[in-house]
Amino acid sequence: ALALQLIRRKKMSPVVGLILFIVFFALMVILNNKWGINIGVLGILFAFILAGWFGGVAPATIVGYFPISTIATLFCASLFFCYMGQTGIFNKVVQRILHSTHGNTKVIAPAIFLASAILAAIGGADPAPLIMSPIAFAFVTFAGFDPLMAVCSGYFGAGFAGVVFWGGGGSAFRTLAEAQIGEEASYIFSYESLLFLFVAYVICFLIFYFARKAWKMDPEKVKMQVSKTPEPFDEKQRKALAVLICVIILIIVPTLIQTLIHANPVTAWMSTHLALKQLCLLGVAALHILKVFDTNDAKEIFKNKIPWGSFVAIGGCCMIVQSAAALGITDMIANALSNSVAPWFIPAVLVIASALLSFVSNAFAIIPLFAPMSATLAAATGLHPATICSCILCGCVATGLSPVSMGGSLWQIGASEEQREKIFKPQWLSAVVVMVIMTVLALIGGFNVVDKIFY
């Protein structure tokens, strides 16, 4: 207690704060591996210690670090697709795809990649996993598809297409950057990010596709699906499919119309009040009203299907990252980038810094943190401020694949608890690999090339 009082009286150095943060984060990983303690529980505990004991933040403020909006989105999406998965419709979708391709498993991963990209370009990055993740994991269950590729194929496709300027995600990112770099530059920022992420994620997909041998599936399961004539959907499945289609249309169409035609009060209201969370819950209610499920089915889903452990892991990791600001770490990073880093190295450092934070957060929290530095860093590097913002966004998207980041979590909603546990560590490692690829592209001048294309 005396040591803590001394630390508080004499303001703690951000360097010491960074060391403490790294030590506690390492402890989270070690204790999780050794004793199986949920990494989120440890994150919540260590957030109270770091921000409260060393940062002097009130406990009530630390509780506010818990990402309620993110967890609510993940819960509503998971609940809806746990219901949909129970109907067995995704099994029949897989059966039809394999039957129509005559068991050509080489096309499955590229098809998921392309379909996810198209869906993300049409309606934003959020609807894509809702549609593609359950189908991808149905291939895992019924054809022996690699579960890590089920996540990566979709994430890589949606990762670049989700930043198109007319989409919901791209519009939001552009708005965040606009206050710092202006309206015209914010549009070019969208083009730059799209071009760089397109190249990066095509490279990532090809590396993962061949490294994981994504075309290899269980031959017996594939043969069984191909050999028999696809069964028709039964009455309950037809009702569930109708609900699913309605939810998807109501997610995608209003957002698309509102982005392209701004002066539209109807779709403006729909895109705000009939967003992902509300529509998923309305879908669950509709399934009960249509008698697709009864009370016992609901109890089973809540007890055994909802990934409660994943929600705790995501929330706890977000809390400990939020505590970094209380220790002065984020301000230290900003100052170091502006004053101490060689200009040619700044794009790579921005990618790494934003990527490390994005492991357990998302771009909507990180871009406002780093975007105010864009003008200063642009002057130091000779790059345009829009290019600096592109570095930040690309770093965020690089590690959004992490299983405790919102992007990586949404691409798991079609998975069972066993499948989630199986790919948890490989998904962490995959996010690191993507970060390394992005960093290498930045080091060899990728952002400089993109900057010269647009300016």
PDB file of C-alpha atoms in Angstrom, residues 33-301:
ATOM      1  CA  ASN A  33      -2.268 -21.774 -20.605  1.00  0.00           C
ATOM      2  CA  LYS A  34      -1.170 -23.302 -17.307  1.00  0.00           C
ATOM      3  CA  TRP A  35      -4.402 -23.430 -15.310  1.00  0.00           C
ATOM      4  CA  GLY A  36      -7.074 -22.766 -17.926  1.00  0.00           C
ATOM      5  CA  ILE A  37      -8.356 -19.590 -16.254  1.00  0.00           C
ATOM      6  CA  ASN A  38     -10.505 -17.658 -18.718  1.00  0.00           C
ATOM      7  CA  ILE A  39      -8.277 -14.964 -20.214  1.00  0.00           C
ATOM      8  CA  GLY A  40     -11.132 -12.470 -19.911  1.00  0.00           C
ATOM      9  CA  VAL A  41     -11.495 -12.993 -16.155  1.00  0.00           C
ATOM     10  CA  LEU A  42      -7.782 -12.302 -15.812  1.00  0.00           C
ATOM     11  CA  GLY A  43      -8.120  -9.254 -18.071  1.00  0.00           C
ATOM     12  CA  ILE A  44     -10.864  -7.789 -15.857  1.00  0.00           C
ATOM     13  CA  LEU A  45      -8.811  -8.431 -12.690  1.00  0.00           C
ATOM     14  CA  PHE A  46      -5.640  -6.933 -14.150  1.00  0.00           C
ATOM     15  CA  ALA A  47      -7.534  -3.922 -15.514  1.00  0.00           C
ATOM     16  CA  PHE A  48      -8.640  -3.111 -11.970  1.00  0.00           C
ATOM     17  CA  ILE A  49      -5.052  -3.523 -10.752  1.00  0.00           C
ATOM     18  CA  LEU A  50      -3.371  -1.531 -13.536  1.00  0.00           C
ATOM     19  CA  ALA A  51      -5.894   1.297 -13.945  1.00  0.00           C
ATOM     20  CA  GLY A  52      -7.024   1.399 -10.299  1.00  0.00           C
ATOM     21  CA  TRP A  53      -3.913   0.713  -8.248  1.00  0.00           C
ATOM     22  CA  PHE A  54      -1.311   2.242 -10.568  1.00  0.00           C
ATOM     23  CA  GLY A  55      -3.394   4.633 -12.688  1.00  0.00           C
ATOM     24  CA  GLY A  56      -5.565   6.039  -9.911  1.00  0.00           C
ATOM     25  CA  VAL A  57      -8.784   5.452 -11.858  1.00  0.00           C
ATOM     26  CA  ALA A  58     -12.008   4.992  -9.888  1.00  0.00           C
ATOM     27  CA  PRO A  59     -13.458   1.430  -9.927  1.00  0.00           C
ATOM     28  CA  ALA A  60     -16.731   2.707 -11.405  1.00  0.00           C
ATOM     29  CA  THR A  61     -14.801   4.179 -14.341  1.00  0.00           C
ATOM     30  CA  ILE A  62     -12.929   0.917 -14.888  1.00  0.00           C
ATOM     31  CA  VAL A  63     -16.243  -0.964 -15.008  1.00  0.00           C
ATOM     32  CA  GLY A  64     -17.152   1.393 -17.869  1.00  0.00           C
ATOM     33  CA  TYR A  65     -14.219  -0.031 -19.864  1.00  0.00           C
ATOM     34  CA  PHE A  66     -16.284  -3.183 -20.427  1.00  0.00           C
ATOM     35  CA  PRO A  67     -17.386  -3.091 -24.115  1.00  0.00           C
ATOM     36  CA  ILE A  68     -21.124  -3.468 -23.597  1.00  0.00           C
ATOM     37  CA  SER A  69     -22.053  -2.511 -27.172  1.00  0.00           C
ATOM     38  CA  THR A  70     -19.616  -5.021 -28.690  1.00  0.00           C
ATOM     39  CA  ILE A  71     -20.748  -7.855 -26.406  1.00  0.00           C
ATOM     40  CA  ALA A  72     -24.409  -7.025 -27.067  1.00  0.00           C
ATOM     41  CA  THR A  73     -23.802  -7.261 -30.832  1.00  0.00           C
ATOM     42  CA  LEU A  74     -21.969 -10.575 -30.499  1.00  0.00           C
ATOM     43  CA  PHE A  75     -24.622 -11.995 -28.154  1.00  0.00           C
ATOM     44  CA  CYS A  76     -27.544 -11.073 -30.415  1.00  0.00           C
ATOM     45  CA  ALA A  77     -25.808 -12.417 -33.539  1.00  0.00           C
ATOM     46  CA  SER A  78     -24.710 -15.622 -31.798  1.00  0.00           C
ATOM     47  CA  LEU A  79     -28.166 -16.218 -30.327  1.00  0.00           C
ATOM     48  CA  PHE A  80     -29.879 -15.858 -33.706  1.00  0.00           C
ATOM     49  CA  PHE A  81     -27.479 -18.182 -35.491  1.00  0.00           C
ATOM     50  CA  CYS A  82     -27.536 -20.735 -32.686  1.00  0.00           C
ATOM     51  CA  TYR A  83     -31.267 -20.907 -33.355  1.00  0.00           C
ATOM     52  CA  MET A  84     -30.715 -21.118 -37.106  1.00  0.00           C
ATOM     53  CA  GLY A  85     -28.058 -23.796 -36.694  1.00  0.00           C
ATOM     54  CA  GLN A  86     -30.433 -25.972 -34.674  1.00  0.00           C
ATOM     55  CA  THR A  87     -32.800 -26.210 -37.647  1.00  0.00           C
ATOM     56  CA  GLY A  88     -30.204 -28.048 -39.782  1.00  0.00           C
ATOM     57  CA  ILE A  89     -30.587 -25.728 -42.791  1.00  0.00           C
ATOM     58  CA  PHE A  90     -26.844 -25.115 -43.105  1.00  0.00           C
ATOM     59  CA  ASN A  91     -26.200 -28.832 -43.468  1.00  0.00           C
ATOM     60  CA  LYS A  92     -28.555 -28.889 -46.432  1.00  0.00           C
ATOM     61  CA  VAL A  93     -26.913 -25.793 -47.927  1.00  0.00           C
ATOM     62  CA  VAL A  94     -23.524 -27.552 -47.761  1.00  0.00           C
ATOM     63  CA  GLN A  95     -25.032 -30.705 -49.236  1.00  0.00           C
ATOM     64  CA  ARG A  96     -26.367 -28.757 -52.220  1.00  0.00           C
ATOM     65  CA  ILE A  97     -23.078 -26.928 -52.817  1.00  0.00           C
ATOM     66  CA  LEU A  98     -20.979 -30.098 -52.731  1.00  0.00           C
ATOM     67  CA  HIS A  99     -23.488 -31.955 -54.888  1.00  0.00           C
ATOM     68  CA  SER A 100     -23.525 -29.194 -57.509  1.00  0.00           C
ATOM     69  CA  THR A 101     -19.690 -28.979 -57.606  1.00  0.00           C
ATOM     70  CA  HIS A 102     -19.362 -32.779 -57.747  1.00  0.00           C
ATOM     71  CA  GLY A 103     -17.168 -32.714 -54.657  1.00  0.00           C
ATOM     72  CA  ASN A 104     -14.596 -30.260 -56.018  1.00  0.00           C
ATOM     73  CA  THR A 105     -13.254 -29.106 -52.653  1.00  0.00           C
ATOM     74  CA  LYS A 106     -10.627 -26.784 -54.185  1.00  0.00           C
ATOM     75  CA  VAL A 107     -13.272 -24.138 -54.841  1.00  0.00           C
ATOM     76  CA  ILE A 108     -14.762 -23.997 -51.337  1.00  0.00           C
ATOM     77  CA  ALA A 109     -12.274 -21.621 -49.669  1.00  0.00           C
ATOM     78  CA  PRO A 110     -12.041 -19.249 -52.687  1.00  0.00           C
ATOM     79  CA  ALA A 111     -15.846 -19.241 -52.906  1.00  0.00           C
ATOM     80  CA  ILE A 112     -16.134 -18.227 -49.232  1.00  0.00           C
ATOM     81  CA  PHE A 113     -13.494 -15.515 -49.795  1.00  0.00           C
ATOM     82  CA  LEU A 114     -15.276 -14.071 -52.855  1.00  0.00           C
ATOM     83  CA  ALA A 115     -18.795 -14.356 -51.429  1.00  0.00           C
ATOM     84  CA  SER A 116     -17.690 -12.624 -48.208  1.00  0.00           C
ATOM     85  CA  ALA A 117     -16.056  -9.835 -50.226  1.00  0.00           C
ATOM     86  CA  ILE A 118     -19.220  -9.295 -52.281  1.00  0.00           C
ATOM     87  CA  LEU A 119     -21.465  -9.277 -49.209  1.00  0.00           C
ATOM     88  CA  ALA A 120     -19.149  -6.861 -47.374  1.00  0.00           C
ATOM     89  CA  ALA A 121     -19.041  -4.546 -50.405  1.00  0.00           C
ATOM     90  CA  ILE A 122     -22.833  -4.567 -50.689  1.00  0.00           C
ATOM     91  CA  GLY A 123     -23.869  -4.269 -47.069  1.00  0.00           C
ATOM     92  CA  GLY A 124     -20.777  -3.733 -44.943  1.00  0.00           C
ATOM     93  CA  ALA A 125     -18.510  -5.993 -42.917  1.00  0.00           C
ATOM     94  CA  ASP A 126     -21.099  -6.863 -40.243  1.00  0.00           C
ATOM     95  CA  PRO A 127     -23.666  -8.820 -42.334  1.00  0.00           C
ATOM     96  CA  ALA A 128     -20.996 -10.893 -44.121  1.00  0.00           C
ATOM     97  CA  PRO A 129     -20.098 -13.163 -41.171  1.00  0.00           C
ATOM     98  CA  LEU A 130     -23.772 -13.574 -40.283  1.00  0.00           C
ATOM     99  CA  ILE A 131     -24.351 -15.217 -43.636  1.00  0.00           C
ATOM    100  CA  MET A 132     -21.017 -16.862 -44.422  1.00  0.00           C
ATOM    101  CA  SER A 133     -19.726 -18.050 -41.040  1.00  0.00           C
ATOM    102  CA  PRO A 134     -22.534 -20.583 -40.435  1.00  0.00           C
ATOM    103  CA  ILE A 135     -22.099 -21.915 -43.982  1.00  0.00           C
ATOM    104  CA  ALA A 136     -18.298 -22.097 -43.627  1.00  0.00           C
ATOM    105  CA  PHE A 137     -18.554 -23.994 -40.333  1.00  0.00           C
ATOM    106  CA  ALA A 138     -21.199 -26.272 -41.809  1.00  0.00           C
ATOM    107  CA  PHE A 139     -18.453 -27.336 -44.238  1.00  0.00           C
ATOM    108  CA  VAL A 140     -16.241 -27.947 -41.182  1.00  0.00           C
ATOM    109  CA  THR A 141     -18.864 -30.165 -39.542  1.00  0.00           C
ATOM    110  CA  PHE A 142     -20.212 -32.009 -42.558  1.00  0.00           C
ATOM    111  CA  ALA A 143     -17.225 -32.112 -44.949  1.00  0.00           C
ATOM    112  CA  GLY A 144     -14.111 -31.851 -42.767  1.00  0.00           C
ATOM    113  CA  PHE A 145     -13.115 -28.331 -43.898  1.00  0.00           C
ATOM    114  CA  ASP A 146     -10.246 -26.739 -41.934  1.00  0.00           C
ATOM    115  CA  PRO A 147     -11.926 -24.660 -39.159  1.00  0.00           C
ATOM    116  CA  LEU A 148      -9.180 -22.023 -39.191  1.00  0.00           C
ATOM    117  CA  MET A 149      -9.706 -21.528 -42.944  1.00  0.00           C
ATOM    118  CA  ALA A 150     -13.440 -21.238 -42.271  1.00  0.00           C
ATOM    119  CA  VAL A 151     -12.626 -18.089 -40.288  1.00  0.00           C
ATOM    120  CA  CYS A 152      -9.720 -16.788 -42.384  1.00  0.00           C
ATOM    121  CA  SER A 153     -11.323 -17.189 -45.829  1.00  0.00           C
ATOM    122  CA  GLY A 154     -14.306 -15.088 -44.848  1.00  0.00           C
ATOM    123  CA  TYR A 155     -12.360 -12.561 -42.807  1.00  0.00           C
ATOM    124  CA  PHE A 156      -9.820 -11.913 -45.578  1.00  0.00           C
ATOM    125  CA  GLY A 157     -12.575 -11.371 -48.149  1.00  0.00           C
ATOM    126  CA  ALA A 158     -14.623  -9.064 -45.939  1.00  0.00           C
ATOM    127  CA  GLY A 159     -11.474  -7.403 -44.558  1.00  0.00           C
ATOM    128  CA  PHE A 160     -10.714  -5.422 -47.695  1.00  0.00           C
ATOM    129  CA  ALA A 161     -14.216  -5.099 -49.134  1.00  0.00           C
ATOM    130  CA  GLY A 162     -15.598  -3.805 -45.836  1.00  0.00           C
ATOM    131  CA  VAL A 163     -13.747  -0.483 -46.287  1.00  0.00           C
ATOM    132  CA  VAL A 164     -15.396   0.536 -49.587  1.00  0.00           C
ATOM    133  CA  PHE A 165     -16.523   4.142 -49.202  1.00  0.00           C
ATOM    134  CA  TRP A 166     -20.186   3.401 -50.012  1.00  0.00           C
ATOM    135  CA  GLY A 167     -20.454   0.637 -47.391  1.00  0.00           C
ATOM    136  CA  GLY A 168     -21.372   1.057 -43.732  1.00  0.00           C
ATOM    137  CA  GLY A 169     -17.875   0.269 -42.424  1.00  0.00           C
ATOM    138  CA  GLY A 170     -16.069   2.416 -44.987  1.00  0.00           C
ATOM    139  CA  SER A 171     -18.430   5.326 -44.339  1.00  0.00           C
ATOM    140  CA  ALA A 172     -17.814   5.097 -40.596  1.00  0.00           C
ATOM    141  CA  PHE A 173     -14.021   4.977 -41.027  1.00  0.00           C
ATOM    142  CA  ARG A 174     -14.160   7.894 -43.452  1.00  0.00           C
ATOM    143  CA  THR A 175     -16.180   9.946 -40.962  1.00  0.00           C
ATOM    144  CA  LEU A 176     -13.683   9.228 -38.180  1.00  0.00           C
ATOM    145  CA  ALA A 177     -10.810  10.421 -40.380  1.00  0.00           C
ATOM    146  CA  GLU A 178     -12.641  13.390 -41.920  1.00  0.00           C
ATOM    147  CA  ALA A 179     -12.337  15.591 -38.826  1.00  0.00           C
ATOM    148  CA  GLN A 180      -8.554  15.364 -39.039  1.00  0.00           C
ATOM    149  CA  ILE A 181      -7.800  15.338 -42.779  1.00  0.00           C
ATOM    150  CA  GLY A 182     -10.843  16.926 -44.459  1.00  0.00           C
ATOM    151  CA  GLU A 183     -13.690  15.544 -46.562  1.00  0.00           C
ATOM    152  CA  GLU A 184     -11.870  15.198 -49.895  1.00  0.00           C
ATOM    153  CA  ALA A 185      -8.830  13.493 -48.352  1.00  0.00           C
ATOM    154  CA  SER A 186     -11.086  11.170 -46.353  1.00  0.00           C
ATOM    155  CA  TYR A 187     -12.512   9.759 -49.616  1.00  0.00           C
ATOM    156  CA  ILE A 188      -9.001   9.187 -50.972  1.00  0.00           C
ATOM    157  CA  PHE A 189      -8.173   7.527 -47.647  1.00  0.00           C
ATOM    158  CA  SER A 190     -10.935   5.008 -48.443  1.00  0.00           C
ATOM    159  CA  TYR A 191      -9.486   4.296 -51.909  1.00  0.00           C
ATOM    160  CA  GLU A 192      -5.949   3.939 -50.551  1.00  0.00           C
ATOM    161  CA  SER A 193      -7.016   1.576 -47.775  1.00  0.00           C
ATOM    162  CA  LEU A 194      -9.076  -0.512 -50.203  1.00  0.00           C
ATOM    163  CA  LEU A 195      -6.180  -0.857 -52.650  1.00  0.00           C
ATOM    164  CA  PHE A 196      -3.595  -1.748 -50.005  1.00  0.00           C
ATOM    165  CA  LEU A 197      -5.892  -4.171 -48.143  1.00  0.00           C
ATOM    166  CA  PHE A 198      -6.955  -5.831 -51.402  1.00  0.00           C
ATOM    167  CA  VAL A 199      -3.336  -6.635 -52.299  1.00  0.00           C
ATOM    168  CA  ALA A 200      -2.434  -7.609 -48.732  1.00  0.00           C
ATOM    169  CA  TYR A 201      -5.402  -9.915 -48.202  1.00  0.00           C
ATOM    170  CA  VAL A 202      -5.119 -11.656 -51.548  1.00  0.00           C
ATOM    171  CA  ILE A 203      -1.520 -12.426 -50.551  1.00  0.00           C
ATOM    172  CA  CYS A 204      -2.649 -13.557 -47.076  1.00  0.00           C
ATOM    173  CA  PHE A 205      -5.390 -15.759 -48.503  1.00  0.00           C
ATOM    174  CA  LEU A 206      -3.032 -17.483 -50.941  1.00  0.00           C
ATOM    175  CA  ILE A 207      -0.428 -18.059 -48.220  1.00  0.00           C
ATOM    176  CA  PHE A 208      -2.989 -19.552 -45.837  1.00  0.00           C
ATOM    177  CA  TYR A 209      -4.725 -21.528 -48.599  1.00  0.00           C
ATOM    178  CA  PHE A 210      -1.553 -23.386 -49.571  1.00  0.00           C
ATOM    179  CA  ALA A 211      -0.009 -23.524 -46.076  1.00  0.00           C
ATOM    180  CA  ARG A 212      -3.166 -25.057 -44.584  1.00  0.00           C
ATOM    181  CA  LYS A 213      -3.929 -27.174 -47.693  1.00  0.00           C
ATOM    182  CA  ALA A 214      -7.454 -25.847 -47.543  1.00  0.00           C
ATOM    183  CA  TRP A 215      -8.681 -28.117 -50.344  1.00  0.00           C
ATOM    184  CA  LYS A 216      -8.120 -31.225 -48.207  1.00  0.00           C
ATOM    185  CA  MET A 217     -11.331 -32.372 -46.530  1.00  0.00           C
ATOM    186  CA  ASP A 218     -12.659 -35.647 -45.160  1.00  0.00           C
ATOM    187  CA  PRO A 219     -13.108 -37.786 -48.309  1.00  0.00           C
ATOM    188  CA  GLU A 220     -15.737 -40.006 -46.698  1.00  0.00           C
ATOM    189  CA  LYS A 221     -17.862 -37.079 -45.596  1.00  0.00           C
ATOM    190  CA  VAL A 222     -17.540 -35.375 -48.975  1.00  0.00           C
ATOM    191  CA  LYS A 223     -18.405 -38.582 -50.828  1.00  0.00           C
ATOM    192  CA  MET A 224     -21.465 -39.079 -48.630  1.00  0.00           C
ATOM    193  CA  GLN A 225     -22.694 -35.529 -49.320  1.00  0.00           C
ATOM    194  CA  VAL A 226     -22.093 -35.830 -53.080  1.00  0.00           C
ATOM    195  CA  SER A 227     -23.526 -39.300 -53.567  1.00  0.00           C
ATOM    196  CA  LYS A 228     -27.013 -38.669 -52.231  1.00  0.00           C
ATOM    197  CA  THR A 229     -29.630 -36.403 -53.747  1.00  0.00           C
ATOM    198  CA  PRO A 230     -30.045 -33.253 -51.597  1.00  0.00           C
ATOM    199  CA  GLU A 231     -32.994 -33.525 -49.271  1.00  0.00           C
ATOM    200  CA  PRO A 232     -35.700 -30.845 -49.546  1.00  0.00           C
ATOM    201  CA  PHE A 233     -36.171 -28.351 -46.716  1.00  0.00           C
ATOM    202  CA  ASP A 234     -38.924 -29.384 -44.314  1.00  0.00           C
ATOM    203  CA  GLU A 235     -41.658 -26.996 -43.117  1.00  0.00           C
ATOM    204  CA  LYS A 236     -39.736 -25.664 -40.093  1.00  0.00           C
ATOM    205  CA  GLN A 237     -36.596 -25.168 -42.155  1.00  0.00           C
ATOM    206  CA  ARG A 238     -38.536 -23.261 -44.813  1.00  0.00           C
ATOM    207  CA  LYS A 239     -39.906 -20.948 -42.123  1.00  0.00           C
ATOM    208  CA  ALA A 240     -36.432 -20.477 -40.644  1.00  0.00           C
ATOM    209  CA  LEU A 241     -34.975 -19.786 -44.091  1.00  0.00           C
ATOM    210  CA  ALA A 242     -37.655 -17.147 -44.732  1.00  0.00           C
ATOM    211  CA  VAL A 243     -36.820 -15.444 -41.428  1.00  0.00           C
ATOM    212  CA  LEU A 244     -33.091 -15.555 -42.249  1.00  0.00           C
ATOM    213  CA  ILE A 245     -33.637 -14.000 -45.685  1.00  0.00           C
ATOM    214  CA  CYS A 246     -35.818 -11.233 -44.199  1.00  0.00           C
ATOM    215  CA  VAL A 247     -33.206 -10.410 -41.559  1.00  0.00           C
ATOM    216  CA  ILE A 248     -30.409 -10.283 -44.160  1.00  0.00           C
ATOM    217  CA  ILE A 249     -32.428  -8.042 -46.489  1.00  0.00           C
ATOM    218  CA  LEU A 250     -33.333  -5.671 -43.654  1.00  0.00           C
ATOM    219  CA  ILE A 251     -29.677  -5.451 -42.605  1.00  0.00           C
ATOM    220  CA  ILE A 252     -28.207  -4.860 -46.051  1.00  0.00           C
ATOM    221  CA  VAL A 253     -30.748  -2.875 -48.087  1.00  0.00           C
ATOM    222  CA  PRO A 254     -31.458   0.118 -45.761  1.00  0.00           C
ATOM    223  CA  THR A 255     -27.733   0.607 -45.069  1.00  0.00           C
ATOM    224  CA  LEU A 256     -26.903   0.492 -48.770  1.00  0.00           C
ATOM    225  CA  ILE A 257     -29.710   2.894 -49.734  1.00  0.00           C
ATOM    226  CA  GLN A 258     -28.878   5.253 -46.876  1.00  0.00           C
ATOM    227  CA  THR A 259     -25.220   5.357 -47.905  1.00  0.00           C
ATOM    228  CA  LEU A 260     -25.991   6.069 -51.560  1.00  0.00           C
ATOM    229  CA  ILE A 261     -29.076   8.294 -51.070  1.00  0.00           C
ATOM    230  CA  HIS A 262     -28.511  10.299 -47.887  1.00  0.00           C
ATOM    231  CA  ALA A 263     -31.815  12.226 -47.816  1.00  0.00           C
ATOM    232  CA  ASN A 264     -34.046   9.256 -47.077  1.00  0.00           C
ATOM    233  CA  PRO A 265     -35.824   9.404 -43.689  1.00  0.00           C
ATOM    234  CA  VAL A 266     -37.285   5.888 -43.974  1.00  0.00           C
ATOM    235  CA  THR A 267     -34.022   4.028 -44.490  1.00  0.00           C
ATOM    236  CA  ALA A 268     -32.282   6.448 -42.083  1.00  0.00           C
ATOM    237  CA  TRP A 269     -34.691   5.330 -39.360  1.00  0.00           C
ATOM    238  CA  MET A 270     -34.342   1.670 -40.364  1.00  0.00           C
ATOM    239  CA  SER A 271     -30.543   1.712 -40.447  1.00  0.00           C
ATOM    240  CA  THR A 272     -30.519   3.227 -36.935  1.00  0.00           C
ATOM    241  CA  HIS A 273     -33.373   1.401 -35.220  1.00  0.00           C
ATOM    242  CA  LEU A 274     -33.333  -1.859 -37.148  1.00  0.00           C
ATOM    243  CA  ALA A 275     -29.622  -2.521 -36.891  1.00  0.00           C
ATOM    244  CA  LEU A 276     -27.913  -5.875 -36.439  1.00  0.00           C
ATOM    245  CA  LYS A 277     -28.770  -6.368 -32.754  1.00  0.00           C
ATOM    246  CA  GLN A 278     -32.452  -5.519 -33.059  1.00  0.00           C
ATOM    247  CA  LEU A 279     -32.994  -7.588 -36.207  1.00  0.00           C
ATOM    248  CA  CYS A 280     -31.336 -10.681 -34.752  1.00  0.00           C
ATOM    249  CA  LEU A 281     -33.581 -10.492 -31.680  1.00  0.00           C
ATOM    250  CA  LEU A 282     -36.646  -9.912 -33.878  1.00  0.00           C
ATOM    251  CA  GLY A 283     -35.570 -12.979 -35.854  1.00  0.00           C
ATOM    252  CA  VAL A 284     -35.448 -15.070 -32.667  1.00  0.00           C
ATOM    253  CA  ALA A 285     -38.911 -13.836 -31.693  1.00  0.00           C
ATOM    254  CA  ALA A 286     -40.234 -14.672 -35.178  1.00  0.00           C
ATOM    255  CA  LEU A 287     -38.869 -18.235 -34.934  1.00  0.00           C
ATOM    256  CA  HIS A 288     -40.818 -18.734 -31.708  1.00  0.00           C
ATOM    257  CA  ILE A 289     -44.001 -17.139 -33.084  1.00  0.00           C
ATOM    258  CA  LEU A 290     -43.806 -19.411 -36.147  1.00  0.00           C
ATOM    259  CA  LYS A 291     -43.377 -22.376 -33.770  1.00  0.00           C
ATOM    260  CA  VAL A 292     -40.031 -23.384 -35.211  1.00  0.00           C
ATOM    261  CA  PHE A 293     -38.799 -23.668 -31.608  1.00  0.00           C
ATOM    262  CA  ASP A 294     -40.358 -24.214 -28.203  1.00  0.00           C
ATOM    263  CA  THR A 295     -39.277 -23.353 -24.641  1.00  0.00           C
ATOM    264  CA  ASN A 296     -37.172 -26.494 -24.180  1.00  0.00           C
ATOM    265  CA  ASP A 297     -35.225 -25.760 -27.379  1.00  0.00           C
ATOM    266  CA  ALA A 298     -34.517 -22.238 -26.117  1.00  0.00           C
ATOM    267  CA  LYS A 299     -33.262 -23.537 -22.753  1.00  0.00           C
ATOM    268  CA  GLU A 300     -30.886 -25.933 -24.520  1.00  0.00           C
ATOM    269  CA  ILE A 301     -29.528 -23.141 -26.722  1.00  0.00           C
TER     270      ILE A 301
END
